Coordinates of C-alpha atoms and ligand atoms in Angstrom, one line a residue:
M297 CA 15.6 239.1 228.8
S298 CA 14.0 241.1 231.4
F299 CA 10.6 242.6 231.9
E300 CA 11.9 246.2 231.4
N301 CA 12.6 245.5 227.8
L302 CA 9.0 244.7 226.9
G303 CA 7.4 248.2 226.8
L304 CA 5.9 248.0 230.0
A305 CA 5.1 251.1 232.3
P306 CA 6.9 251.6 235.7
R307 CA 3.9 251.0 237.5
L308 CA 3.5 247.5 236.2
L309 CA 6.9 246.6 236.4
E310 CA 6.3 247.4 240.2
A311 CA 3.7 244.9 240.3
V312 CA 5.8 242.3 238.4
A313 CA 8.3 243.0 241.1
S314 CA 5.5 242.6 243.9
M315 CA 4.5 239.7 242.4
G316 CA 8.1 237.8 242.6
Y317 CA 8.6 237.7 239.1
T318 CA 11.9 238.2 237.8
S319 CA 12.0 237.5 234.1
P320 CA 9.1 236.9 231.7
T321 CA 8.3 233.4 230.6
P322 CA 8.2 232.8 226.8
I323 CA 4.5 233.5 226.1
Q324 CA 5.2 236.8 228.3
R325 CA 8.4 237.8 226.3
D326 CA 6.3 237.1 223.0
A327 CA 2.5 238.2 223.9
I328 CA 3.4 241.4 225.7
P329 CA 5.0 243.8 223.1
M330 CA 2.2 242.9 220.5
V331 CA -0.8 243.4 223.0
L332 CA 0.9 246.7 223.9
E333 CA 1.1 247.7 220.4
G334 CA -2.7 247.2 220.2
R335 CA -2.7 244.1 218.0
D336 CA -5.0 241.0 218.1
V337 CA -3.0 238.0 219.6
V338 CA -3.7 234.4 219.1
G339 CA -1.9 232.8 221.8
C340 CA -1.5 229.0 222.0
A341 CA -0.4 228.1 225.5
Q342 CA -1.5 225.9 228.3
T343 CA -2.4 227.0 232.0
G344 CA 1.2 226.9 234.0
T345 CA 2.9 229.1 231.0
G346 CA 2.4 232.4 232.6
K347 CA -0.5 233.1 230.1
T348 CA -2.7 235.0 232.5
A349 CA 0.0 237.7 233.3
A350 CA 0.7 237.9 229.5
F351 CA -3.1 239.2 228.7
V352 CA -3.4 241.0 232.3
L353 CA -0.3 243.1 232.3
P354 CA -0.2 244.6 228.9
L355 CA -4.2 244.9 228.8
M356 CA -4.2 246.8 232.2
Q357 CA -1.5 249.4 230.4
R358 CA -4.0 249.9 227.3
I359 CA -7.0 250.4 229.1
P360 CA -7.9 253.6 231.5
A361 CA -9.2 253.5 234.7
K362 CA -12.2 255.2 234.6
P363 CA -16.0 255.5 234.8
G364 CA -18.0 253.8 232.4
G365 CA -16.3 250.1 232.1
P366 CA -15.6 247.6 231.9
R367 CA -13.2 248.2 229.1
A368 CA -11.5 244.8 229.4
L369 CA -13.5 241.6 229.2
V370 CA -12.1 238.2 230.0
V371 CA -14.3 235.3 229.3
T372 CA -12.9 231.7 231.0
P373 CA -15.0 228.7 231.0
T374 CA -14.6 227.8 234.7
R375 CA -15.5 229.6 238.1
E376 CA -11.9 228.3 238.8
L377 CA -10.0 229.7 236.1
A378 CA -12.2 232.7 236.3
V379 CA -11.0 233.1 240.1
Q380 CA -7.5 232.5 239.3
I381 CA -7.5 235.1 236.6
E382 CA -9.5 237.8 239.1
E383 CA -6.4 236.9 241.6
V384 CA -3.7 237.7 239.1
A385 CA -5.5 241.2 237.9
T386 CA -6.4 242.1 241.5
Q387 CA -2.5 242.0 242.3
V388 CA -1.6 244.1 239.0
A389 CA -4.2 246.5 239.8
K390 CA -3.0 247.4 243.2
H391 CA -0.4 249.5 241.6
T392 CA -2.7 250.8 239.0
K393 CA -6.0 251.7 240.5
H394 CA -7.8 249.9 238.1
R395 CA -10.9 248.1 239.6
V396 CA -11.2 244.6 239.0
A397 CA -14.2 242.3 239.5
V398 CA -15.3 238.5 238.7
V399 CA -18.7 237.1 237.8
Y400 CA -19.3 233.5 237.7
G401 CA -22.6 231.0 238.0
G402 CA -23.7 228.8 241.0
V403 CA -23.4 231.7 243.4
G404 CA -26.0 234.4 244.6
Y405 CA -25.7 237.4 242.2
E406 CA -26.2 240.1 245.1
P407 CA -22.3 240.6 245.6
Q408 CA -22.0 240.6 241.9
T409 CA -24.3 243.1 241.0
K410 CA -23.1 245.5 243.8
A411 CA -19.8 245.1 242.1
L412 CA -20.2 246.1 238.9
R413 CA -22.6 249.3 239.9
R414 CA -19.5 250.1 241.8
G415 CA -17.6 250.3 238.7
V416 CA -15.2 248.0 236.9
D417 CA -12.4 248.4 234.6
V418 CA -11.6 244.8 234.1
L419 CA -14.4 242.2 234.3
V420 CA -13.4 238.4 234.5
A421 CA -16.5 236.0 233.8
T422 CA -18.0 232.8 233.0
P423 CA -20.4 233.0 229.9
G424 CA -23.5 232.1 231.5
R425 CA -23.3 234.4 234.5
L426 CA -22.4 237.3 232.2
L427 CA -25.2 236.7 229.6
D428 CA -27.7 236.3 232.9
L429 CA -26.2 240.0 234.5
M430 CA -26.3 241.4 230.8
E431 CA -30.2 240.3 230.4
R432 CA -30.9 241.9 233.8
K433 CA -29.0 245.1 232.3
T434 CA -26.4 245.0 235.4
A435 CA -23.4 244.3 233.0
D436 CA -23.0 246.9 229.9
L437 CA -20.5 245.9 227.7
S438 CA -20.6 249.1 225.1
N439 CA -17.4 250.5 226.4
V440 CA -15.5 247.3 226.0
E441 CA -11.8 247.8 224.3
I442 CA -10.1 244.5 225.0
L443 CA -11.9 241.1 224.8
V444 CA -9.7 238.3 226.1
L445 CA -11.3 234.9 225.1
D446 CA -9.2 232.2 227.5
E447 CA -9.0 228.6 226.8
A448 CA -11.1 229.0 224.0
D449 CA -11.0 225.1 223.0
R450 CA -12.2 224.3 226.6
M451 CA -14.9 226.9 225.8
L452 CA -15.8 225.1 222.4
D453 CA -15.6 221.5 224.1
M454 CA -18.1 222.7 226.9
G455 CA -20.7 224.1 224.4
F456 CA -20.5 227.5 225.5
W457 CA -19.6 228.9 222.1
P458 CA -23.0 230.0 221.2
Q459 CA -23.0 232.0 224.7
V460 CA -19.5 233.5 223.9
R461 CA -20.8 234.3 220.2
R462 CA -24.0 236.0 222.0
I463 CA -21.4 238.4 224.4
I464 CA -19.1 238.9 221.4
Q465 CA -21.9 240.6 219.5
T466 CA -22.7 243.0 222.1
I467 CA -19.1 244.2 222.0
P468 CA -18.1 247.2 220.0
A469 CA -16.1 246.0 216.6
G470 CA -13.4 248.2 216.9
R471 CA -12.1 246.3 220.2
Q472 CA -8.6 244.4 220.2
N473 CA -9.0 240.7 220.6
L474 CA -6.7 238.1 222.4
L475 CA -7.6 234.4 222.2
F476 CA -5.6 231.9 224.2
S477 CA -6.1 228.2 223.7
A478 CA -4.2 224.9 224.5
T479 CA -5.0 223.4 221.4
M480 CA -5.2 224.9 217.9
S481 CA -8.3 222.7 216.6
T482 CA -10.1 223.6 213.2
D483 CA -12.9 224.6 215.7
V484 CA -10.6 227.2 217.5
M485 CA -9.0 228.4 214.0
R486 CA -12.5 228.8 212.7
V487 CA -13.2 231.0 215.6
V488 CA -10.1 232.7 215.2
S489 CA -10.7 233.8 211.7
S490 CA -14.3 235.0 212.3
T491 CA -13.2 236.8 215.4
L492 CA -10.0 238.3 215.6
H493 CA -8.5 241.0 212.8
E494 CA -5.3 239.9 211.1
P495 CA -3.7 238.7 214.5
V496 CA -0.2 237.8 215.5
R497 CA 0.1 234.2 216.6
V498 CA 2.3 233.5 219.4
E499 CA 3.3 230.1 220.6
V500 CA 5.0 228.2 223.3
A501 CA 5.6 224.6 223.5
P502 CA 4.4 223.3 226.9
A503 CA 6.9 223.3 229.6
S504 CA 7.4 219.6 229.6
T505 CA 7.8 217.4 233.1
P506 CA 10.4 215.0 232.1
I507 CA 9.3 211.7 233.9
E508 CA 12.8 211.6 234.9
A509 CA 12.0 214.5 237.4
I510 CA 9.2 212.0 239.3
E511 CA 10.1 209.8 241.7
Q512 CA 7.7 207.4 241.2
R513 CA 7.1 204.7 244.3
V514 CA 4.6 202.3 244.7
Y515 CA 3.6 200.7 248.2
P516 CA 1.7 197.2 248.0
V517 CA -0.9 197.3 250.7
G518 CA -4.4 195.6 251.5
G519 CA -7.3 197.6 250.3
Q520 CA -8.5 198.2 254.2
E521 CA -5.5 199.5 255.3
K522 CA -4.6 202.4 252.7
A523 CA -5.6 205.3 255.2
Q524 CA -3.4 204.2 257.7
L525 CA -0.5 203.6 255.1
L526 CA -1.2 207.4 253.8
V527 CA -1.0 208.7 257.6
H528 CA 2.4 207.1 258.2
L529 CA 4.0 207.9 254.9
I530 CA 2.7 211.6 255.4
K531 CA 4.1 211.6 259.1
A532 CA 7.6 210.1 258.0
D533 CA 8.2 211.8 254.8
D534 CA 6.7 215.4 256.1
P535 CA 6.0 216.5 252.4
E536 CA 5.3 220.0 251.5
R537 CA 2.4 219.9 249.7
V538 CA 0.6 216.8 248.6
I539 CA -2.6 216.3 246.3
V540 CA -4.2 212.8 247.0
F541 CA -6.6 211.5 244.1
T542 CA -9.4 209.3 245.0
R543 CA -11.7 207.2 242.8
T544 CA -15.2 208.7 244.5
K545 CA -16.5 211.8 246.4
H546 CA -17.2 209.4 249.2
R547 CA -13.6 208.1 249.6
A548 CA -12.2 211.4 249.1
D549 CA -14.1 212.7 252.0
R550 CA -13.5 209.7 254.1
V551 CA -9.9 210.0 253.6
A552 CA -9.6 213.8 254.6
K553 CA -11.7 212.8 257.6
V554 CA -8.7 210.3 258.7
L555 CA -6.0 212.6 257.7
H556 CA -7.5 215.5 259.7
K557 CA -8.4 212.8 262.6
S558 CA -4.6 212.3 262.8
G559 CA -3.6 216.1 263.0
I560 CA -2.7 216.4 259.4
N561 CA -4.1 219.8 257.9
T562 CA -6.2 218.7 255.1
A563 CA -8.8 220.1 252.6
A564 CA -11.1 218.0 250.2
I565 CA -12.6 219.2 247.0
H566 CA -15.0 217.5 244.6
G567 CA -18.3 217.9 242.6
D568 CA -20.4 217.9 245.8
R569 CA -18.7 220.7 247.2
S570 CA -20.4 223.7 246.9
Q571 CA -18.2 226.9 245.0
S572 CA -17.2 228.7 247.8
Q573 CA -16.1 225.2 249.7
R574 CA -14.1 224.4 246.6
Q575 CA -12.4 227.8 246.9
S576 CA -11.7 227.8 250.5
A577 CA -9.8 224.3 250.1
L578 CA -8.0 225.5 247.2
A579 CA -7.0 228.8 248.8
S580 CA -5.9 227.1 252.1
L581 CA -3.4 224.6 250.3
K582 CA -2.2 227.5 248.2
S583 CA -1.3 229.5 251.5
G584 CA 0.0 226.6 253.1
R585 CA -2.4 226.6 255.7
C586 CA -3.6 223.0 254.5
R587 CA -0.6 220.7 253.3
V588 CA -2.8 218.3 251.8
L589 CA -5.6 218.6 249.5
V590 CA -7.5 215.3 248.6
A591 CA -9.5 215.6 245.1
T592 CA -11.2 213.5 242.7
D593 CA -10.2 213.6 239.0
V594 CA -13.0 215.4 237.6
V595 CA -12.7 218.2 239.7
A596 CA -8.8 218.4 239.9
R597 CA -8.7 219.3 236.0
G598 CA -8.2 222.8 235.4
I599 CA -7.2 223.7 238.8
D600 CA -3.6 225.5 238.6
I601 CA -2.0 224.3 241.8
D602 CA 1.8 225.1 242.1
D603 CA 4.7 223.6 243.9
V604 CA 2.8 220.2 244.7
S605 CA 5.7 218.2 245.8
H606 CA 3.8 214.9 246.1
V607 CA 1.0 213.5 244.2
V608 CA -0.8 210.2 246.1
N609 CA -2.9 207.8 244.1
Y610 CA -4.6 206.5 247.0
D611 CA -6.8 204.8 244.4
L612 CA -5.4 204.2 240.7
P613 CA -7.1 206.2 238.2
N614 CA -9.7 204.3 236.0
T615 CA -7.4 204.7 232.8
P616 CA -3.6 205.1 232.5
E617 CA -4.2 208.7 230.9
D618 CA -5.3 209.7 234.2
Y619 CA -2.3 208.3 235.9
V620 CA -0.4 210.3 233.7
H621 CA -2.3 213.6 234.1
R622 CA -2.5 213.4 237.9
I623 CA 1.4 212.4 238.4
G624 CA 2.3 215.4 236.0
R625 CA 1.1 217.8 238.4
T626 CA 4.3 217.3 240.7
A627 CA 7.8 218.3 239.1
R628 CA 6.6 221.6 237.4
A629 CA 9.1 224.2 236.4
G630 CA 12.4 222.7 236.9
K631 CA 11.5 221.3 240.2
T632 CA 11.5 217.4 241.2
G633 CA 8.6 215.5 242.6
T634 CA 7.2 212.3 243.9
A635 CA 4.3 210.3 243.0
V636 CA 3.2 207.5 245.5
T637 CA 0.4 205.1 244.4
L638 CA -1.1 202.7 247.1
L639 CA -1.8 199.6 245.5
A640 CA -4.4 197.1 246.9
P641 CA -4.4 193.4 245.3
E642 CA -7.6 194.3 243.2
E643 CA -5.8 197.1 241.5
H644 CA -2.9 195.0 239.8
E645 CA -4.3 195.0 236.4
L646 CA -5.0 198.5 236.0
F647 CA -1.3 199.0 237.3
R648 CA -0.1 196.6 235.1
E649 CA -1.6 199.0 232.2
I650 CA 0.0 201.9 233.3
E651 CA 3.2 200.3 233.6
V652 CA 2.7 199.6 229.9
K653 CA 1.8 203.0 228.9
I654 CA 4.6 204.6 230.6
G655 CA 7.0 201.9 229.2
A656 CA 8.5 201.3 232.8
V657 CA 8.7 198.6 235.5
L658 CA 7.7 200.7 238.7
N659 CA 9.8 199.9 241.8
T660 CA 7.8 198.6 244.7
H661 CA 8.4 199.7 248.3
D662 CA 7.5 198.7 252.1
A663 CA 6.9 201.4 254.2
E664 CA 9.7 201.4 257.0
G665 CA 8.2 201.1 260.2
F666 CA 4.8 200.3 259.4
E667 CA 2.8 197.4 261.0
Y668 CA 0.9 195.9 257.8
S669 CA -1.8 193.6 259.3
Q670 CA -3.5 193.0 256.1
Q671 CA -2.3 190.7 253.2
R672 CA -0.6 192.5 250.7
L673 CA -0.1 191.3 247.2
V674 CA 3.4 192.5 245.3
P675 CA 3.8 192.6 241.7
S676 CA 6.0 189.8 240.4
A677 CA 9.4 190.6 239.6
E678 CA 9.6 188.9 236.4
R679 CA 7.2 191.6 234.4
T680 CA 9.2 193.3 232.0
A681 CA 8.7 196.8 230.8
V682 CA 6.8 196.9 227.4
R683 CA 7.0 200.4 225.9
R684 CA 4.4 201.1 223.5
T685 CA 4.3 204.6 223.5
R686 CA 6.5 207.3 224.9
T687 CA 4.5 210.1 226.6
V688 CA 5.4 213.5 226.8
Y689 CA 4.5 215.1 230.1
S690 CA 3.0 218.9 230.4
S691 CA 3.3 221.4 232.9
S692 CA -0.4 222.1 232.7
R693 CA -3.8 220.5 234.1
G694 CA -1.7 217.4 233.4
R695 CA -2.7 217.1 229.6
S696 CA -0.1 214.8 227.8
R697 CA 0.5 213.8 224.3
T698 CA 1.1 210.1 223.5
R699 CA 3.5 209.7 220.6
R700 CA 3.5 205.7 218.9
R701 CA 7.1 204.9 218.8
R702 CA 8.3 203.1 215.4
Ligands
AMP104 P1 -0.8 230.5 234.7 O1 -0.1 229.9 233.3 O2 -1.2 232.2 234.0 O3 -1.7 230.0 235.0 O4 0.5 230.7 235.5 C1 1.0 229.8 236.0 C2 2.2 230.0 237.4 O5 3.3 230.7 237.2 C3 1.2 231.0 238.3 O6 1.2 230.6 239.5 C4 2.3 232.5 238.1 O7 2.0 233.1 239.7 C5 3.5 232.1 237.7 N1 4.2 232.7 237.0 C6 3.7 233.7 236.0 N2 4.7 234.5 235.1 C7 5.8 234.5 236.0 C8 7.1 234.7 235.9 N3 7.4 235.6 235.0 N4 7.8 234.4 236.8 C9 7.5 233.4 237.5 N5 6.1 232.9 237.8 C10 5.3 233.3 237.1

């Protein structure tokens, strides 16, 4: 199957080629022809499946680039997702001449107001800021022809639904609706039946990251020596792209500082960082300017970072589920990956819970050439694997499903 078979116009095929996509992902293969036909579509797909291009490409084909827009509106729950969608739309628009803008909260109004005044064909927005701009009469949705509700389940979970409903009510009824959601809960289904018109449902099983594709390495180390060990491991292994997880914001900053001082290009991302700091940290990891991103769990959720070669558990997460979420960020799309855990003596109990969860005893390692000066505690060699559950890793934000074994 190639993009040529999906009914996309030549200028969109050019965009696809310049984005480096050679063949469509399953959600693109199934959704693009339906969107081009003008059907309402429900896509059950997570981040990481190629769902953004699955709606961005055909919507550009369906709407004209002309004054009086926006003619396509994409509503998404978080600023990070909004920016990611805008990036894809901007790449596509280079070939189609559509104007793309993104609006989200937590930053000044001025640049967003200016962009809207200049004229927009495709608007990507988070619900709160969009409503603000509508109330200020800066955003006018009366000519919207295509509405995309992205990550509908998260918008419901985050309590955005009343806002989204108000937005929908201002858009002409004859519009085409596309709704994407990682899960199809009864709440999502209710939204689908109240908002969409005879939708076609397209679904992809989450691309799974088999546990065999992730090498899990555990380094017992004294709690005060973790930073030096991390520097040593990064210098010795020379990994391509690393996410280091810490328990707290404070520790994230401290680790980033130590790495930086050791000459390792590092960015940090956590809840105390401003939106622009978070964006520039992500951009620098994506562009390769930084090799290491230090993050806390909360902020790392929902961010799509491709090609992570190594995940480092600088601190163990509070729950075994979070361990699974974290390490599922590596070994995506058929690649292999490494998950490194720095294990302090006080973390052994949590570590054991993780082993129970994943049903495996993990190998412990000594870092070659590292001078350990602090007392370490190596987990007992007699511990046995207790497999209670089987975990299926997903490719996206690290969600996972756990099935009880019979
Ligand atoms: P998404 O699920 O939209 O967040 O996309 C996940 C990642 O897959 C993004 O980095 C895209 O650039 C990439 N991607 C999307 N479609 C394709 C494709 N057909 N071929 C290769 N990569 C793709």
